[in-house]
Amino acid sequence: MDFSTTLNRGEIVIALDGELDEKTAAQTRDYLDKRLRESTYHRVILDFAKVSFMDSTGIGVLLGRYKKVSENGAELCVKNVNRQIDKVFRISGLYQIIKAV
Amino acid sequence: MDFSTTLNRGEIVIALDGELDEKTAAQTRDYLDKRLRESTYHRVILDFAKVSFMDSTGIGVLLGRYKKVSENGAELCVKNVNRQIDKVFRISGLYQIIKAV
Amino acid sequence: MKMTNHVKINLPAIVGNEGFARAAVAAFCAPLSPSLEEINDVKTAVSEAVTNVIVHAYPDNSGEIDVEVTIYDDKVLSVTVTDSGVGFADAEEVKKPFYTTKSAEEHSGMGFTIMEAFMDDLEVCSEPGRGTRVTMRKNIKQHA
Amino acid sequence: MKMTNHVKINLPAIVGNEGFARAAVAAFCAPLSPSLEEINDVKTAVSEAVTNVIVHAYPDNSGEIDVEVTIYDDKVLSVTVTDSGVGFADAEEVKKPFYTTKSAEEHSGMGFTIMEAFMDDLEVCSEPGRGTRVTMRKNIKQHA
Ligand SMILES: Nc1ncnc2c1ncn2[C@@H]1O[C@H](COP(=O)(O)OP(=O)(O)O)[C@@H](O)[C@H]1O
Ligand SMILES: Nc1ncnc2c1ncn2[C@@H]1O[C@H](COP(=O)(O)OP(=O)(O)O)[C@@H](O)[C@H]1O
């Protein structure tokens, strides 16, 4: 998994590139947590444009980050999820707590 | 495998689209032989631009067509072979009888 | 129903092989000309079942995964994922949404929910200490 | 050399499964980050070995193919293709360029020549009436 981050007036956009599954979960968790520790923010947007696949391991990763971000009083969103990942979000009910923007 | 043929002043160009292996060999043989029976020609060019893969089963198909075409006093050539297929041609010595144009 | 093709795949239960398993099953279905959505459904469900073996079945991290794919009448796909790991007693319990024996931080407990939603049919057999077998079926509509 | 991953694949010897076999082996090697040429070499060699089983091993068209892929030290790839078909007596003879027992119109006799050229190492064991085992090795240079 590759990552790139841009920060603009308290809004962090983190773009992921790869497949989000058991193989990449730990690495993704570590990268996101590091970025979230280093910055102050009111909104975090994960850009899934280059994520070709995600399974329920990814849900676990997102739920963990959601918890940290909301404990900070901020908001976690996703954008550009493909159809496979959109279906995982819909079926799991993840959109109820993580909005797509 | 998909095919398309253009005929211009005795030169037949047949474009192949797919993978040329045991699965598609019979179908490819049949298509080529039908076109060769129906036309008069002095040169036959097989366009490999959309052939993504070929193994030695393809060599067998090409050798059989080479025989028919040269019995007719005409020439069989290939064009736009990719690197994988180019290597199959080189290693097998096929370029000694079927030229790339 | 007539079996038209099948493949048995045996792999070590190590992280990373979930990616191979879903790619292999997708490649095996390709001749059926599934839609992109169908192929993604199958990949997702296979990824869930194989990841479960890697994460849950073998606490000492050494064991094997068997993935068996059968195609019937060139249109019904059946995938069986088997391990000989720790197993569990109550298949109805583990299939519930959010049920997980790992921390929710790591595992959402949505694996079986996704398998059920993405495939037409799901069967789970498990015996504590003997292992687990998950069988999933899906009808592939021909698109060629 | 330490085995870092391996997979066993068992398939019916029917036309079309050569395409699955080469795609599956390619997917299994992907984590090694092979170059496009290396991956194409492997696909071509696997296609030759598996096609041989489909075409030559079982005159009654029913039998199985075993493909076993092992990765050593995350960089040496070994592929073994086994059948329990008709076999042959003289492995040196059949490996010669243009040697074929089918009409040259259909089969060029270049299968083993290509396996030898595209891989670093080729071993052929066969016994008439018992079957054939082809083992090929290739070093994959890391490109990641
Ligand atoms: N192959 C398996 N071997 C042992 N236990 C399993 C297996 N698959 C699933 N389980 C059990 O079922 C639970 C629910 O699985 P699942 O719905 O996929 O969610 P998750 O994997 O996120 O925990 C797991 O937490 C685990 O306790
Ligand atoms: N798995 C096999 N079982 C039985 N015979 C085989 C097998 N593989 C190869 N052969 C024999 O070896 C010959 C040469 O094989 P090869 O070099 O691949 O060329 P081709 O397949 O074009 O004939 C075949 O014609 C066949 O007689």
GROMACS .gro file of N, CA and C in nm, chain D:
model
  432
  347MET      N    1   1.845  -2.322   0.103
  347MET     CA    2   1.732  -2.237   0.062
  347MET      C    3   1.609  -2.268   0.146
  348LYS      N    4   1.542  -2.163   0.189
  348LYS     CA    5   1.424  -2.179   0.272
  348LYS      C    6   1.297  -2.160   0.187
  349MET      N    7   1.204  -2.252   0.202
  349MET     CA    8   1.077  -2.239   0.131
  349MET      C    9   0.997  -2.124   0.194
  350THR      N   10   0.961  -2.023   0.115
  350THR     CA   11   0.887  -1.911   0.175
  350THR      C   12   0.738  -1.915   0.143
  351ASN      N   13   0.701  -1.983   0.037
  351ASN     CA   14   0.557  -1.999   0.008
  351ASN      C   15   0.543  -2.114  -0.092
  352HIS      N   16   0.428  -2.177  -0.091
  352HIS     CA   17   0.407  -2.279  -0.194
  352HIS      C   18   0.258  -2.301  -0.214
  353VAL      N   19   0.224  -2.351  -0.332
  353VAL     CA   20   0.084  -2.380  -0.361
  353VAL      C   21   0.077  -2.506  -0.444
  354LYS      N   22  -0.025  -2.588  -0.416
  354LYS     CA   23  -0.053  -2.706  -0.497
  354LYS      C   24  -0.185  -2.685  -0.565
  355ILE      N   25  -0.187  -2.706  -0.695
  355ILE     CA   26  -0.309  -2.686  -0.773
  355ILE      C   27  -0.339  -2.816  -0.848
  356ASN      N   28  -0.462  -2.862  -0.836
  356ASN     CA   29  -0.502  -2.986  -0.905
  356ASN      C   30  -0.621  -2.956  -0.994
  357LEU      N   31  -0.610  -2.996  -1.120
  357LEU     CA   32  -0.707  -2.958  -1.223
  357LEU      C   33  -0.735  -3.075  -1.316
  358PRO      N   34  -0.855  -3.082  -1.376
  358PRO     CA   35  -0.872  -3.180  -1.483
  358PRO      C   36  -0.791  -3.138  -1.607
  359ALA      N   37  -0.741  -3.237  -1.680
  359ALA     CA   38  -0.660  -3.210  -1.799
  359ALA      C   39  -0.752  -3.182  -1.918
  360ILE      N   40  -0.818  -3.067  -1.914
  360ILE     CA   41  -0.906  -3.032  -2.025
  360ILE      C   42  -0.863  -2.900  -2.088
  361VAL      N   43  -0.889  -2.890  -2.217
  361VAL     CA   44  -0.848  -2.771  -2.292
  361VAL      C   45  -0.907  -2.646  -2.226
  362GLY      N   46  -0.827  -2.545  -2.208
  362GLY     CA   47  -0.870  -2.421  -2.143
  362GLY      C   48  -0.799  -2.405  -2.009
  363ASN      N   49  -0.772  -2.517  -1.942
  363ASN     CA   50  -0.708  -2.505  -1.810
  363ASN      C   51  -0.562  -2.462  -1.819
  364GLU      N   52  -0.503  -2.469  -1.940
  364GLU     CA   53  -0.367  -2.414  -1.956
  364GLU      C   54  -0.368  -2.263  -1.929
  365GLY      N   55  -0.477  -2.197  -1.968
  365GLY     CA   56  -0.489  -2.053  -1.945
  365GLY      C   57  -0.501  -2.020  -1.797
  366PHE      N   58  -0.581  -2.098  -1.725
  366PHE     CA   59  -0.592  -2.078  -1.581
  366PHE      C   60  -0.458  -2.104  -1.514
  367ALA      N   61  -0.392  -2.214  -1.553
  367ALA     CA   62  -0.266  -2.251  -1.487
  367ALA      C   63  -0.163  -2.140  -1.499
  368ARG      N   64  -0.148  -2.084  -1.619
  368ARG     CA   65  -0.044  -1.980  -1.632
  368ARG      C   66  -0.083  -1.853  -1.557
  369ALA      N   67  -0.215  -1.820  -1.554
  369ALA     CA   68  -0.258  -1.702  -1.479
  369ALA      C   69  -0.237  -1.723  -1.329
  370ALA      N   70  -0.266  -1.845  -1.282
  370ALA     CA   71  -0.252  -1.872  -1.138
  370ALA      C   72  -0.105  -1.865  -1.096
  371VAL      N   73  -0.017  -1.926  -1.175
  371VAL     CA   74   0.125  -1.921  -1.139
  371VAL      C   75   0.176  -1.777  -1.142
  372ALA      N   76   0.133  -1.700  -1.241
  372ALA     CA   77   0.173  -1.559  -1.247
  372ALA      C   78   0.126  -1.484  -1.124
  373ALA      N   79   0.001  -1.508  -1.082
  373ALA     CA   80  -0.052  -1.439  -0.963
  373ALA      C   81   0.026  -1.480  -0.839
  374PHE      N   82   0.067  -1.605  -0.834
  374PHE     CA   83   0.141  -1.653  -0.716
  374PHE      C   84   0.279  -1.589  -0.707
  375CYS      N   85   0.339  -1.557  -0.823
  375CYS     CA   86   0.471  -1.494  -0.825
  375CYS      C   87   0.466  -1.343  -0.805
  376ALA      N   88   0.349  -1.284  -0.819
  376ALA     CA   89   0.339  -1.137  -0.818
  376ALA      C   90   0.405  -1.072  -0.697
  377PRO      N   91   0.390  -1.130  -0.575
  377PRO     CA   92   0.454  -1.065  -0.459
  377PRO      C   93   0.606  -1.057  -0.469
  378LEU      N   94   0.668  -1.135  -0.558
  378LEU     CA   95   0.813  -1.126  -0.576
  378LEU      C   96   0.852  -1.007  -0.664
  379SER      N   97   0.753  -0.934  -0.714
  379SER     CA   98   0.778  -0.821  -0.804
  379SER      C   99   0.868  -0.859  -0.921
  380PRO      N  100   0.832  -0.962  -0.995
  380PRO     CA  101   0.912  -0.998  -1.113
  380PRO      C  102   0.897  -0.890  -1.220
  381SER      N  103   0.993  -0.886  -1.311
  381SER     CA  104   0.979  -0.797  -1.427
  381SER      C  105   0.874  -0.856  -1.520
  382LEU      N  106   0.824  -0.774  -1.612
  382LEU     CA  107   0.726  -0.823  -1.709
  382LEU      C  108   0.785  -0.938  -1.790
  383GLU      N  109   0.913  -0.928  -1.826
  383GLU     CA  110   0.974  -1.037  -1.903
  383GLU      C  111   0.979  -1.166  -1.822
  384GLU      N  112   1.018  -1.155  -1.695
  384GLU     CA  113   1.024  -1.276  -1.611
  384GLU      C  114   0.886  -1.340  -1.599
  385ILE      N  115   0.785  -1.259  -1.576
  385ILE     CA  116   0.651  -1.315  -1.557
  385ILE      C  117   0.603  -1.379  -1.688
  386ASN      N  118   0.635  -1.317  -1.800
  386ASN     CA  119   0.597  -1.375  -1.929
  386ASN      C  120   0.673  -1.504  -1.958
  387ASP      N  121   0.799  -1.510  -1.919
  387ASP     CA  122   0.876  -1.634  -1.935
  387ASP      C  123   0.809  -1.747  -1.858
  388VAL      N  124   0.772  -1.717  -1.734
  388VAL     CA  125   0.711  -1.819  -1.649
  388VAL      C  126   0.576  -1.863  -1.707
  389LYS      N  127   0.495  -1.766  -1.748
  389LYS     CA  128   0.364  -1.800  -1.806
  389LYS      C  129   0.380  -1.888  -1.930
  390THR      N  130   0.478  -1.855  -2.013
  390THR     CA  131   0.497  -1.931  -2.136
  390THR      C  132   0.539  -2.075  -2.103
  391ALA      N  133   0.634  -2.089  -2.012
  391ALA     CA  134   0.682  -2.223  -1.978
  391ALA      C  135   0.571  -2.307  -1.913
  392VAL      N  136   0.494  -2.246  -1.823
  392VAL     CA  137   0.384  -2.318  -1.759
  392VAL      C  138   0.280  -2.359  -1.863
  393SER      N  139   0.253  -2.270  -1.956
  393SER     CA  140   0.157  -2.301  -2.062
  393SER      C  141   0.203  -2.422  -2.143
  394GLU      N  142   0.333  -2.430  -2.172
  394GLU     CA  143   0.387  -2.544  -2.248
  394GLU      C  144   0.369  -2.675  -2.171
  395ALA      N  145   0.408  -2.673  -2.044
  395ALA     CA  146   0.406  -2.797  -1.966
  395ALA      C  147   0.262  -2.846  -1.946
  396VAL      N  148   0.171  -2.753  -1.916
  396VAL     CA  149   0.032  -2.791  -1.890
  396VAL      C  150  -0.037  -2.832  -2.020
  397THR      N  151  -0.008  -2.763  -2.129
  397THR     CA  152  -0.065  -2.801  -2.258
  397THR      C  153  -0.019  -2.942  -2.297
  398ASN      N  154   0.106  -2.975  -2.269
  398ASN     CA  155   0.155  -3.110  -2.298
  398ASN      C  156   0.071  -3.216  -2.227
  399VAL      N  157   0.036  -3.190  -2.101
  399VAL     CA  158  -0.047  -3.287  -2.029
  399VAL      C  159  -0.184  -3.298  -2.098
  400ILE      N  160  -0.242  -3.184  -2.130
  400ILE     CA  161  -0.376  -3.184  -2.191
  400ILE      C  162  -0.375  -3.257  -2.326
  401VAL      N  163  -0.269  -3.234  -2.403
  401VAL     CA  164  -0.265  -3.286  -2.541
  401VAL      C  165  -0.212  -3.430  -2.548
  402HIS      N  166  -0.109  -3.459  -2.468
  402HIS     CA  167  -0.039  -3.587  -2.487
  402HIS      C  168  -0.064  -3.692  -2.379
  403ALA      N  169  -0.088  -3.651  -2.254
  403ALA     CA  170  -0.077  -3.748  -2.145
  403ALA      C  171  -0.191  -3.848  -2.141
  404TYR      N  172  -0.312  -3.803  -2.174
  404TYR     CA  173  -0.429  -3.888  -2.155
  404TYR      C  174  -0.503  -3.908  -2.287
  405PRO      N  175  -0.471  -4.016  -2.359
  405PRO     CA  176  -0.535  -4.038  -2.489
  405PRO      C  177  -0.688  -4.049  -2.478
  406ASP      N  178  -0.739  -4.092  -2.362
  406ASP     CA  179  -0.885  -4.099  -2.349
  406ASP      C  180  -0.944  -3.969  -2.294
  407ASN      N  181  -0.859  -3.864  -2.292
  407ASN     CA  182  -0.906  -3.732  -2.249
  407ASN      C  183  -0.963  -3.724  -2.110
  408SER      N  184  -0.922  -3.817  -2.021
  408SER     CA  185  -0.963  -3.793  -1.883
  408SER      C  186  -0.848  -3.822  -1.789
  409GLY      N  187  -0.812  -3.720  -1.716
  409GLY     CA  188  -0.700  -3.733  -1.625
  409GLY      C  189  -0.679  -3.601  -1.556
  410GLU      N  190  -0.580  -3.597  -1.468
  410GLU     CA  191  -0.560  -3.476  -1.389
  410GLU      C  192  -0.420  -3.419  -1.405
  411ILE      N  193  -0.411  -3.293  -1.376
  411ILE     CA  194  -0.284  -3.220  -1.380
  411ILE      C  195  -0.257  -3.169  -1.239
  412ASP      N  196  -0.135  -3.189  -1.192
  412ASP     CA  197  -0.094  -3.125  -1.067
  412ASP      C  198   0.012  -3.021  -1.097
  413VAL      N  199  -0.012  -2.901  -1.049
  413VAL     CA  200   0.086  -2.794  -1.066
  413VAL      C  201   0.128  -2.752  -0.925
  414GLU      N  202   0.256  -2.761  -0.897
  414GLU     CA  203   0.304  -2.725  -0.765
  414GLU      C  204   0.405  -2.613  -0.782
  415VAL      N  205   0.383  -2.505  -0.711
  415VAL     CA  206   0.472  -2.391  -0.723
  415VAL      C  207   0.534  -2.365  -0.586
  416THR      N  208   0.666  -2.355  -0.582
  416THR     CA  209   0.734  -2.327  -0.456
  416THR      C  210   0.824  -2.207  -0.474
  417ILE      N  211   0.824  -2.121  -0.374
  417ILE     CA  212   0.913  -2.006  -0.375
  417ILE      C  213   1.015  -2.024  -0.263
  418TYR      N  214   1.142  -2.013  -0.298
  418TYR     CA  215   1.250  -2.026  -0.200
  418TYR      C  216   1.314  -1.889  -0.179
  419ASP      N  217   1.339  -1.856  -0.053
  419ASP     CA  218   1.410  -1.732  -0.019
  419ASP      C  219   1.349  -1.609  -0.088
  420ASP      N  220   1.219  -1.612  -0.112
  420ASP     CA  221   1.151  -1.501  -0.178
  420ASP      C  222   1.209  -1.465  -0.314
  421LYS      N  223   1.281  -1.558  -0.379
  421LYS     CA  224   1.336  -1.522  -0.510
  421LYS      C  225   1.361  -1.635  -0.608
  422VAL      N  226   1.360  -1.759  -0.562
  422VAL     CA  227   1.375  -1.870  -0.657
  422VAL      C  228   1.240  -1.939  -0.672
  423LEU      N  229   1.197  -1.949  -0.797
  423LEU     CA  230   1.068  -2.007  -0.826
  423LEU      C  231   1.086  -2.147  -0.882
  424SER      N  232   1.011  -2.242  -0.828
  424SER     CA  233   1.015  -2.378  -0.883
  424SER      C  234   0.872  -2.420  -0.918
  425VAL      N  235   0.853  -2.468  -1.039
  425VAL     CA  236   0.721  -2.512  -1.083
  425VAL      C  237   0.731  -2.658  -1.126
  426THR      N  238   0.646  -2.742  -1.068
  426THR     CA  239   0.643  -2.883  -1.107
  426THR      C  240   0.506  -2.915  -1.165
  427VAL      N  241   0.505  -2.973  -1.284
  427VAL     CA  242   0.379  -3.012  -1.349
  427VAL      C  243   0.381  -3.164  -1.361
  428THR      N  244   0.283  -3.230  -1.301
  428THR     CA  245   0.283  -3.376  -1.294
  428THR      C  246   0.154  -3.432  -1.351
  429ASP      N  247   0.165  -3.543  -1.423
  429ASP     CA  248   0.045  -3.616  -1.465
  429ASP      C  249   0.067  -3.763  -1.439
  430SER      N  250  -0.041  -3.841  -1.443
  430SER     CA  251  -0.025  -3.986  -1.433
  430SER      C  252  -0.076  -4.050  -1.562
  431GLY      N  253  -0.026  -3.996  -1.672
  431GLY     CA  254  -0.070  -4.040  -1.804
  431GLY      C  255   0.025  -4.140  -1.869
  432VAL      N  256   0.029  -4.138  -2.002
  432VAL     CA  257   0.100  -4.242  -2.077
  432VAL      C  258   0.253  -4.238  -2.062
  433GLY      N  259   0.307  -4.118  -2.033
  433GLY     CA  260   0.452  -4.108  -2.018
  433GLY      C  261   0.528  -4.137  -2.148
  434PHE      N  262   0.662  -4.140  -2.137
  434PHE     CA  263   0.747  -4.174  -2.251
  434PHE      C  264   0.877  -4.231  -2.198
  435ALA      N  265   0.952  -4.298  -2.286
  435ALA     CA  266   1.070  -4.371  -2.240
  435ALA      C  267   1.196  -4.285  -2.241
  436ASP      N  268   1.209  -4.201  -2.342
  436ASP     CA  269   1.338  -4.134  -2.361
  436ASP      C  270   1.323  -3.983  -2.349
  437ALA      N  271   1.352  -3.931  -2.230
  437ALA     CA  272   1.333  -3.788  -2.205
  437ALA      C  273   1.425  -3.703  -2.292
  438GLU      N  274   1.544  -3.753  -2.323
  438GLU     CA  275   1.637  -3.674  -2.407
  438GLU      C  276   1.582  -3.658  -2.548
  439GLU      N  277   1.524  -3.764  -2.599
  439GLU     CA  278   1.464  -3.764  -2.733
  439GLU      C  279   1.351  -3.660  -2.742
  440VAL      N  280   1.255  -3.666  -2.650
  440VAL     CA  281   1.137  -3.579  -2.662
  440VAL      C  282   1.173  -3.432  -2.643
  441LYS      N  283   1.285  -3.404  -2.574
  441LYS     CA  284   1.323  -3.265  -2.549
  441LYS      C  285   1.382  -3.198  -2.674
  442LYS      N  286   1.418  -3.278  -2.774
  442LYS     CA  287   1.482  -3.219  -2.893
  442LYS      C  288   1.386  -3.126  -2.968
  443PRO      N  289   1.439  -3.017  -3.024
  443PRO     CA  290   1.356  -2.926  -3.103
  443PRO      C  291   1.287  -3.004  -3.216
  444PHE      N  292   1.165  -2.972  -3.245
  444PHE     CA  293   1.085  -3.030  -3.354
  444PHE      C  294   1.042  -3.174  -3.329
  445TYR      N  295   1.086  -3.235  -3.218
  445TYR     CA  296   1.038  -3.371  -3.191
  445TYR      C  297   0.894  -3.364  -3.145
  446THR      N  298   0.805  -3.430  -3.219
  446THR     CA  299   0.666  -3.437  -3.177
  446THR      C  300   0.606  -3.568  -3.224
  447THR      N  301   0.512  -3.619  -3.148
  447THR     CA  302   0.442  -3.741  -3.190
  447THR      C  303   0.306  -3.707  -3.251
  448LYS      N  304   0.277  -3.576  -3.259
  448LYS     CA  305   0.156  -3.533  -3.330
  448LYS      C  306   0.198  -3.480  -3.466
  449SER      N  307   0.101  -3.457  -3.556
  449SER     CA  308   0.140  -3.403  -3.686
  449SER      C  309   0.197  -3.263  -3.668
  450ALA      N  310   0.299  -3.229  -3.744
  450ALA     CA  311   0.365  -3.100  -3.731
  450ALA      C  312   0.270  -2.985  -3.762
  451GLU      N  313   0.164  -3.017  -3.833
  451GLU     CA  314   0.061  -2.917  -3.864
  451GLU      C  315   0.000  -2.862  -3.735
  452GLU      N  316  -0.016  -2.953  -3.638
  452GLU     CA  317  -0.080  -2.913  -3.514
  452GLU      C  318   0.020  -2.875  -3.408
  453HIS      N  319   0.126  -2.955  -3.397
  453HIS     CA  320   0.218  -2.936  -3.286
  453HIS      C  321   0.360  -2.927  -3.338
  454SER      N  322   0.428  -2.825  -3.293
  454SER     CA  323   0.555  -2.790  -3.353
  454SER      C  324   0.672  -2.870  -3.296
  455GLY      N  325   0.650  -2.934  -3.180
  455GLY     CA  326   0.762  -3.002  -3.116
  455GLY      C  327   0.858  -2.905  -3.048
  456MET      N  328   0.815  -2.782  -3.027
  456MET     CA  329   0.902  -2.681  -2.965
  456MET      C  330   0.872  -2.659  -2.817
  457GLY      N  331   0.781  -2.737  -2.760
  457GLY     CA  332   0.740  -2.713  -2.621
  457GLY      C  333   0.857  -2.719  -2.523
  458PHE      N  334   0.930  -2.830  -2.525
  458PHE     CA  335   1.041  -2.844  -2.429
  458PHE      C  336   1.153  -2.745  -2.459
  459THR      N  337   1.173  -2.716  -2.588
  459THR     CA  338   1.276  -2.618  -2.624
  459THR      C  339   1.244  -2.482  -2.560
  460ILE      N  340   1.116  -2.446  -2.563
  460ILE     CA  341   1.075  -2.318  -2.504
  460ILE      C  342   1.087  -2.322  -2.351
  461MET      N  343   1.043  -2.432  -2.291
  461MET     CA  344   1.058  -2.440  -2.144
  461MET      C  345   1.204  -2.423  -2.104
  462GLU      N  346   1.292  -2.490  -2.179
  462GLU     CA  347   1.435  -2.483  -2.147
  462GLU      C  348   1.490  -2.341  -2.164
  463ALA      N  349   1.445  -2.273  -2.269
  463ALA     CA  350   1.498  -2.139  -2.297
  463ALA      C  351   1.440  -2.033  -2.204
  464PHE      N  352   1.317  -2.051  -2.162
  464PHE     CA  353   1.250  -1.946  -2.084
  464PHE      C  354   1.274  -1.959  -1.934
  465MET      N  355   1.319  -2.078  -1.891
  465MET     CA  356   1.345  -2.097  -1.748
  465MET      C  357   1.496  -2.120  -1.730
  466ASP      N  358   1.544  -2.116  -1.606
  466ASP     CA  359   1.686  -2.137  -1.583
  466ASP      C  360   1.723  -2.284  -1.579
  467ASP      N  361   1.623  -2.368  -1.552
  467ASP     CA  362   1.655  -2.508  -1.530
  467ASP      C  363   1.533  -2.593  -1.560
  468LEU      N  364   1.553  -2.707  -1.626
  468LEU     CA  365   1.442  -2.796  -1.661
  468LEU      C  366   1.480  -2.940  -1.632
  469GLU      N  367   1.389  -3.011  -1.567
  469GLU     CA  368   1.412  -3.152  -1.536
  469GLU      C  369   1.290  -3.230  -1.581
  470VAL      N  370   1.309  -3.335  -1.657
  470VAL     CA  371   1.196  -3.413  -1.707
  470VAL      C  372   1.210  -3.558  -1.663
  471CYS      N  373   1.110  -3.608  -1.591
  471CYS     CA  374   1.109  -3.749  -1.550
  471CYS      C  375   0.984  -3.812  -1.605
  472SER      N  376   0.998  -3.927  -1.671
  472SER     CA  377   0.878  -3.991  -1.723
  472SER      C  378   0.895  -4.141  -1.722
  473GLU      N  379   0.784  -4.210  -1.707
  473GLU     CA  380   0.788  -4.355  -1.714
  473GLU      C  381   0.666  -4.399  -1.795
  474PRO      N  382   0.690  -4.478  -1.901
  474PRO     CA  383   0.575  -4.520  -1.984
  474PRO      C  384   0.468  -4.587  -1.899
  475GLY      N  385   0.345  -4.543  -1.917
  475GLY     CA  386   0.233  -4.601  -1.842
  475GLY      C  387   0.216  -4.547  -1.702
  476ARG      N  388   0.313  -4.471  -1.652
  476ARG     CA  389   0.304  -4.420  -1.515
  476ARG      C  390   0.280  -4.269  -1.509
  477GLY      N  391   0.340  -4.199  -1.604
  477GLY     CA  392   0.319  -4.055  -1.603
  477GLY      C  393   0.448  -3.977  -1.616
  478THR      N  394   0.433  -3.845  -1.609
  478THR     CA  395   0.544  -3.754  -1.638
  478THR      C  396   0.548  -3.644  -1.533
  479ARG      N  397   0.671  -3.605  -1.498
  479ARG     CA  398   0.687  -3.491  -1.408
  479ARG      C  399   0.791  -3.396  -1.466
  480VAL      N  400   0.751  -3.271  -1.486
  480VAL     CA  401   0.840  -3.168  -1.539
  480VAL      C  402   0.865  -3.066  -1.428
  481THR      N  403   0.991  -3.041  -1.397
  481THR     CA  404   1.024  -2.942  -1.293
  481THR      C  405   1.108  -2.831  -1.356
  482MET      N  406   1.066  -2.709  -1.334
  482MET     CA  407   1.136  -2.593  -1.393
  482MET      C  408   1.169  -2.495  -1.282
  483ARG      N  409   1.284  -2.431  -1.292
  483ARG     CA  410   1.323  -2.332  -1.192
  483ARG      C  411   1.362  -2.202  -1.258
  484LYS      N  412   1.338  -2.094  -1.187
  484LYS     CA  413   1.382  -1.964  -1.238
  484LYS      C  414   1.415  -1.871  -1.122
  485ASN      N  415   1.525  -1.800  -1.135
  485ASN     CA  416   1.560  -1.697  -1.037
  485ASN      C  417   1.488  -1.569  -1.074
  486ILE      N  418   1.420  -1.510  -0.979
  486ILE     CA  419   1.349  -1.386  -1.004
  486ILE      C  420   1.429  -1.273  -0.940
  487LYS      N  421   1.470  -1.179  -1.023
  487LYS     CA  422   1.543  -1.064  -0.967
  487LYS      C  423   1.442  -0.965  -0.911
  488GLN      N  424   1.465  -0.919  -0.789
  488GLN     CA  425   1.367  -0.828  -0.730
  488GLN      C  426   1.369  -0.689  -0.796
  489HIS      N  427   1.250  -0.639  -0.826
  489HIS     CA  428   1.242  -0.511  -0.897
  489HIS      C  429   1.165  -0.406  -0.819
  490ALA      N  430   1.111  -0.446  -0.701
  490ALA     CA  431   1.017  -0.356  -0.631
  490ALA      C  432   1.083  -0.222  -0.594
   0.00000   0.00000   0.00000
